[in-house]
Amino acid sequence: MRDFAMPDLTFPMVTYGKLETRWDLRVLLYKGGAKGNSRTVFNQMAAGELGRPLVERLELVKRIHEAMTARLVGGGTKSTAFSTLRNLRGFFAWADEFEQGVSLETVEDSYRHW
């Protein structure tokens, strides 16, 4: 697997509460990351416990991030974005569990199976 520069997949325009975990779509790049606990999964990623990021997911996740960012900047609500994030994590967790491909090329078929 080739290495790639990890993009910034966070949402700095979102105002977070004191106890809220910052949103970061990097969890979607790792098998098992979407199912991980939001408060500990980034430590697992950093420690290599989830393996290497799946490069085939990168373009899809970047486009999802761009779309979510555009909605937030354009006036979309934080609660809608959070629901989207929760649903994305559910979909990617399902795909990981059932060995479904999640890339630009395969996401439509995988989503239909979900």
JSON list of C-alpha atoms in Angstrom, two decimals:
[
{"chain": "A", "resi": 1, "resn": "MET", "atom": "CA", "xyz": [0.00, 0.00, 0.00]},
{"chain": "A", "resi": 2, "resn": "ARG", "atom": "CA", "xyz": [1.35, 3.40, -0.90]},
{"chain": "A", "resi": 3, "resn": "ASP", "atom": "CA", "xyz": [1.65, 6.14, 1.65]},
{"chain": "A", "resi": 4, "resn": "PHE", "atom": "CA", "xyz": [-0.31, 9.38, 1.36]},
{"chain": "A", "resi": 5, "resn": "ALA", "atom": "CA", "xyz": [-0.42, 12.68, 3.15]},
{"chain": "A", "resi": 6, "resn": "MET", "atom": "CA", "xyz": [-3.21, 12.64, 5.68]},
{"chain": "A", "resi": 7, "resn": "PRO", "atom": "CA", "xyz": [-5.56, 15.54, 4.89]},
{"chain": "A", "resi": 8, "resn": "ASP", "atom": "CA", "xyz": [-7.26, 17.72, 7.47]},
{"chain": "A", "resi": 9, "resn": "LEU", "atom": "CA", "xyz": [-10.73, 16.23, 7.78]},
{"chain": "A", "resi": 10, "resn": "THR", "atom": "CA", "xyz": [-11.87, 18.26, 10.78]},
{"chain": "A", "resi": 11, "resn": "PHE", "atom": "CA", "xyz": [-14.56, 20.92, 11.08]},
{"chain": "A", "resi": 12, "resn": "PRO", "atom": "CA", "xyz": [-13.00, 24.00, 12.69]},
{"chain": "A", "resi": 13, "resn": "MET", "atom": "CA", "xyz": [-16.06, 26.12, 11.86]},
{"chain": "A", "resi": 14, "resn": "VAL", "atom": "CA", "xyz": [-18.14, 24.11, 14.34]},
{"chain": "A", "resi": 15, "resn": "THR", "atom": "CA", "xyz": [-18.44, 25.48, 17.88]},
{"chain": "A", "resi": 16, "resn": "TYR", "atom": "CA", "xyz": [-18.01, 22.57, 20.28]},
{"chain": "A", "resi": 17, "resn": "GLY", "atom": "CA", "xyz": [-19.21, 22.30, 23.84]},
{"chain": "A", "resi": 18, "resn": "LYS", "atom": "CA", "xyz": [-16.79, 21.82, 26.71]},
{"chain": "A", "resi": 19, "resn": "LEU", "atom": "CA", "xyz": [-17.31, 18.04, 26.79]},
{"chain": "A", "resi": 20, "resn": "GLU", "atom": "CA", "xyz": [-17.80, 17.43, 23.07]},
{"chain": "A", "resi": 21, "resn": "THR", "atom": "CA", "xyz": [-15.31, 15.48, 21.00]},
{"chain": "A", "resi": 22, "resn": "ARG", "atom": "CA", "xyz": [-14.10, 17.32, 17.91]},
{"chain": "A", "resi": 23, "resn": "TRP", "atom": "CA", "xyz": [-15.39, 15.87, 14.65]},
{"chain": "A", "resi": 24, "resn": "ASP", "atom": "CA", "xyz": [-12.78, 14.33, 12.36]},
{"chain": "A", "resi": 25, "resn": "LEU", "atom": "CA", "xyz": [-13.55, 12.13, 9.37]},
{"chain": "A", "resi": 26, "resn": "ARG", "atom": "CA", "xyz": [-10.15, 10.41, 9.54]},
{"chain": "A", "resi": 27, "resn": "VAL", "atom": "CA", "xyz": [-11.92, 7.66, 11.50]},
{"chain": "A", "resi": 28, "resn": "LEU", "atom": "CA", "xyz": [-13.58, 6.62, 8.23]},
{"chain": "A", "resi": 29, "resn": "LEU", "atom": "CA", "xyz": [-10.20, 5.88, 6.65]},
{"chain": "A", "resi": 30, "resn": "TYR", "atom": "CA", "xyz": [-9.42, 3.02, 9.05]},
{"chain": "A", "resi": 31, "resn": "LYS", "atom": "CA", "xyz": [-11.02, -0.38, 9.17]},
{"chain": "A", "resi": 32, "resn": "GLY", "atom": "CA", "xyz": [-12.79, -0.41, 12.52]},
{"chain": "A", "resi": 33, "resn": "GLY", "atom": "CA", "xyz": [-12.38, 3.32, 13.01]},
{"chain": "A", "resi": 34, "resn": "ALA", "atom": "CA", "xyz": [-16.03, 4.19, 12.42]},
{"chain": "A", "resi": 35, "resn": "LYS", "atom": "CA", "xyz": [-17.14, 1.77, 15.13]},
{"chain": "A", "resi": 36, "resn": "GLY", "atom": "CA", "xyz": [-14.56, 3.02, 17.63]},
{"chain": "A", "resi": 37, "resn": "ASN", "atom": "CA", "xyz": [-15.34, 5.13, 20.68]},
{"chain": "A", "resi": 38, "resn": "SER", "atom": "CA", "xyz": [-15.11, 8.80, 19.69]},
{"chain": "A", "resi": 39, "resn": "ARG", "atom": "CA", "xyz": [-13.06, 9.60, 22.78]},
{"chain": "A", "resi": 40, "resn": "THR", "atom": "CA", "xyz": [-10.41, 6.89, 22.29]},
{"chain": "A", "resi": 41, "resn": "VAL", "atom": "CA", "xyz": [-10.32, 5.98, 18.60]},
{"chain": "A", "resi": 42, "resn": "PHE", "atom": "CA", "xyz": [-7.75, 8.64, 17.69]},
{"chain": "A", "resi": 43, "resn": "ASN", "atom": "CA", "xyz": [-5.34, 7.21, 20.28]},
{"chain": "A", "resi": 44, "resn": "GLN", "atom": "CA", "xyz": [-5.88, 3.78, 18.71]},
{"chain": "A", "resi": 45, "resn": "MET", "atom": "CA", "xyz": [-5.18, 5.22, 15.26]},
{"chain": "A", "resi": 46, "resn": "ALA", "atom": "CA", "xyz": [-2.01, 6.94, 16.46]},
{"chain": "A", "resi": 47, "resn": "ALA", "atom": "CA", "xyz": [-0.80, 3.75, 18.17]},
{"chain": "A", "resi": 48, "resn": "GLY", "atom": "CA", "xyz": [-1.33, 1.75, 14.98]},
{"chain": "A", "resi": 49, "resn": "GLU", "atom": "CA", "xyz": [-3.97, -0.48, 16.58]},
{"chain": "A", "resi": 50, "resn": "LEU", "atom": "CA", "xyz": [-6.28, -0.04, 13.58]},
{"chain": "A", "resi": 51, "resn": "GLY", "atom": "CA", "xyz": [-3.59, -0.67, 11.01]},
{"chain": "A", "resi": 52, "resn": "ARG", "atom": "CA", "xyz": [-2.85, 1.67, 8.16]},
{"chain": "A", "resi": 53, "resn": "PRO", "atom": "CA", "xyz": [-5.42, 4.02, 6.63]},
{"chain": "A", "resi": 54, "resn": "LEU", "atom": "CA", "xyz": [-7.20, 2.54, 3.62]},
{"chain": "A", "resi": 55, "resn": "VAL", "atom": "CA", "xyz": [-6.03, 4.62, 0.67]},
{"chain": "A", "resi": 56, "resn": "GLU", "atom": "CA", "xyz": [-8.95, 3.49, -1.48]},
{"chain": "A", "resi": 57, "resn": "ARG", "atom": "CA", "xyz": [-11.30, 5.42, 0.84]},
{"chain": "A", "resi": 58, "resn": "LEU", "atom": "CA", "xyz": [-9.40, 8.69, 0.71]},
{"chain": "A", "resi": 59, "resn": "GLU", "atom": "CA", "xyz": [-11.05, 10.38, -2.29]},
{"chain": "A", "resi": 60, "resn": "LEU", "atom": "CA", "xyz": [-14.56, 9.47, -1.12]},
{"chain": "A", "resi": 61, "resn": "VAL", "atom": "CA", "xyz": [-13.95, 10.70, 2.44]},
{"chain": "A", "resi": 62, "resn": "LYS", "atom": "CA", "xyz": [-12.39, 13.93, 1.16]},
{"chain": "A", "resi": 63, "resn": "ARG", "atom": "CA", "xyz": [-15.48, 14.58, -0.98]},
{"chain": "A", "resi": 64, "resn": "ILE", "atom": "CA", "xyz": [-17.79, 13.82, 1.94]},
{"chain": "A", "resi": 65, "resn": "HIS", "atom": "CA", "xyz": [-15.79, 16.28, 4.06]},
{"chain": "A", "resi": 66, "resn": "GLU", "atom": "CA", "xyz": [-16.01, 18.94, 1.35]},
{"chain": "A", "resi": 67, "resn": "ALA", "atom": "CA", "xyz": [-19.79, 18.50, 1.09]},
{"chain": "A", "resi": 68, "resn": "MET", "atom": "CA", "xyz": [-20.31, 18.63, 4.86]},
{"chain": "A", "resi": 69, "resn": "THR", "atom": "CA", "xyz": [-18.06, 21.68, 5.16]},
{"chain": "A", "resi": 70, "resn": "ALA", "atom": "CA", "xyz": [-19.92, 23.47, 2.37]},
{"chain": "A", "resi": 71, "resn": "ARG", "atom": "CA", "xyz": [-23.25, 22.82, 4.08]},
{"chain": "A", "resi": 72, "resn": "LEU", "atom": "CA", "xyz": [-21.99, 24.07, 7.43]},
{"chain": "A", "resi": 73, "resn": "VAL", "atom": "CA", "xyz": [-20.41, 27.19, 5.95]},
{"chain": "A", "resi": 74, "resn": "GLY", "atom": "CA", "xyz": [-23.55, 27.79, 3.89]},
{"chain": "A", "resi": 75, "resn": "GLY", "atom": "CA", "xyz": [-25.74, 27.87, 6.99]},
{"chain": "A", "resi": 76, "resn": "GLY", "atom": "CA", "xyz": [-26.45, 24.21, 7.68]},
{"chain": "A", "resi": 77, "resn": "THR", "atom": "CA", "xyz": [-27.10, 23.31, 11.27]},
{"chain": "A", "resi": 78, "resn": "LYS", "atom": "CA", "xyz": [-24.72, 21.59, 13.62]},
{"chain": "A", "resi": 79, "resn": "SER", "atom": "CA", "xyz": [-27.38, 19.03, 14.54]},
{"chain": "A", "resi": 80, "resn": "THR", "atom": "CA", "xyz": [-27.92, 18.04, 10.90]},
{"chain": "A", "resi": 81, "resn": "ALA", "atom": "CA", "xyz": [-24.17, 17.70, 10.38]},
{"chain": "A", "resi": 82, "resn": "PHE", "atom": "CA", "xyz": [-23.90, 15.60, 13.53]},
{"chain": "A", "resi": 83, "resn": "SER", "atom": "CA", "xyz": [-26.69, 13.31, 12.28]},
{"chain": "A", "resi": 84, "resn": "THR", "atom": "CA", "xyz": [-24.85, 12.97, 8.97]},
{"chain": "A", "resi": 85, "resn": "LEU", "atom": "CA", "xyz": [-21.65, 12.08, 10.80]},
{"chain": "A", "resi": 86, "resn": "ARG", "atom": "CA", "xyz": [-23.44, 9.51, 12.96]},
{"chain": "A", "resi": 87, "resn": "ASN", "atom": "CA", "xyz": [-25.03, 7.91, 9.88]},
{"chain": "A", "resi": 88, "resn": "LEU", "atom": "CA", "xyz": [-21.71, 7.86, 8.03]},
{"chain": "A", "resi": 89, "resn": "ARG", "atom": "CA", "xyz": [-20.03, 6.15, 10.94]},
{"chain": "A", "resi": 90, "resn": "GLY", "atom": "CA", "xyz": [-22.84, 3.58, 11.01]},
{"chain": "A", "resi": 91, "resn": "PHE", "atom": "CA", "xyz": [-22.49, 2.90, 7.30]},
{"chain": "A", "resi": 92, "resn": "PHE", "atom": "CA", "xyz": [-18.70, 2.59, 7.41]},
{"chain": "A", "resi": 93, "resn": "ALA", "atom": "CA", "xyz": [-18.89, 0.37, 10.51]},
{"chain": "A", "resi": 94, "resn": "TRP", "atom": "CA", "xyz": [-21.32, -1.91, 8.66]},
{"chain": "A", "resi": 95, "resn": "ALA", "atom": "CA", "xyz": [-19.05, -1.95, 5.60]},
{"chain": "A", "resi": 96, "resn": "ASP", "atom": "CA", "xyz": [-16.07, -2.90, 7.76]},
{"chain": "A", "resi": 97, "resn": "GLU", "atom": "CA", "xyz": [-17.98, -5.67, 9.51]},
{"chain": "A", "resi": 98, "resn": "PHE", "atom": "CA", "xyz": [-19.28, -7.21, 6.29]},
{"chain": "A", "resi": 99, "resn": "GLU", "atom": "CA", "xyz": [-16.16, -6.63, 4.16]},
{"chain": "A", "resi": 100, "resn": "GLN", "atom": "CA", "xyz": [-17.90, -4.22, 1.78]},
{"chain": "A", "resi": 101, "resn": "GLY", "atom": "CA", "xyz": [-15.80, -1.91, -0.35]},
{"chain": "A", "resi": 102, "resn": "VAL", "atom": "CA", "xyz": [-16.11, 1.79, 0.37]},
{"chain": "A", "resi": 103, "resn": "SER", "atom": "CA", "xyz": [-14.53, 3.92, -2.32]},
{"chain": "A", "resi": 104, "resn": "LEU", "atom": "CA", "xyz": [-15.77, 6.31, -4.98]},
{"chain": "A", "resi": 105, "resn": "GLU", "atom": "CA", "xyz": [-16.18, 3.35, -7.29]},
{"chain": "A", "resi": 106, "resn": "THR", "atom": "CA", "xyz": [-17.98, 1.02, -4.86]},
{"chain": "A", "resi": 107, "resn": "VAL", "atom": "CA", "xyz": [-19.91, 3.24, -2.46]},
{"chain": "A", "resi": 108, "resn": "GLU", "atom": "CA", "xyz": [-23.17, 3.22, -4.41]},
{"chain": "A", "resi": 109, "resn": "ASP", "atom": "CA", "xyz": [-23.41, -0.58, -4.49]},
{"chain": "A", "resi": 110, "resn": "SER", "atom": "CA", "xyz": [-22.30, -0.89, -0.88]},
{"chain": "A", "resi": 111, "resn": "TYR", "atom": "CA", "xyz": [-24.87, 1.69, 0.21]},
{"chain": "A", "resi": 112, "resn": "ARG", "atom": "CA", "xyz": [-27.62, -0.23, -1.55]},
{"chain": "A", "resi": 113, "resn": "HIS", "atom": "CA", "xyz": [-26.59, -3.42, 0.29]},
{"chain": "A", "resi": 114, "resn": "TRP", "atom": "CA", "xyz": [-26.62, -1.57, 3.60]}
]
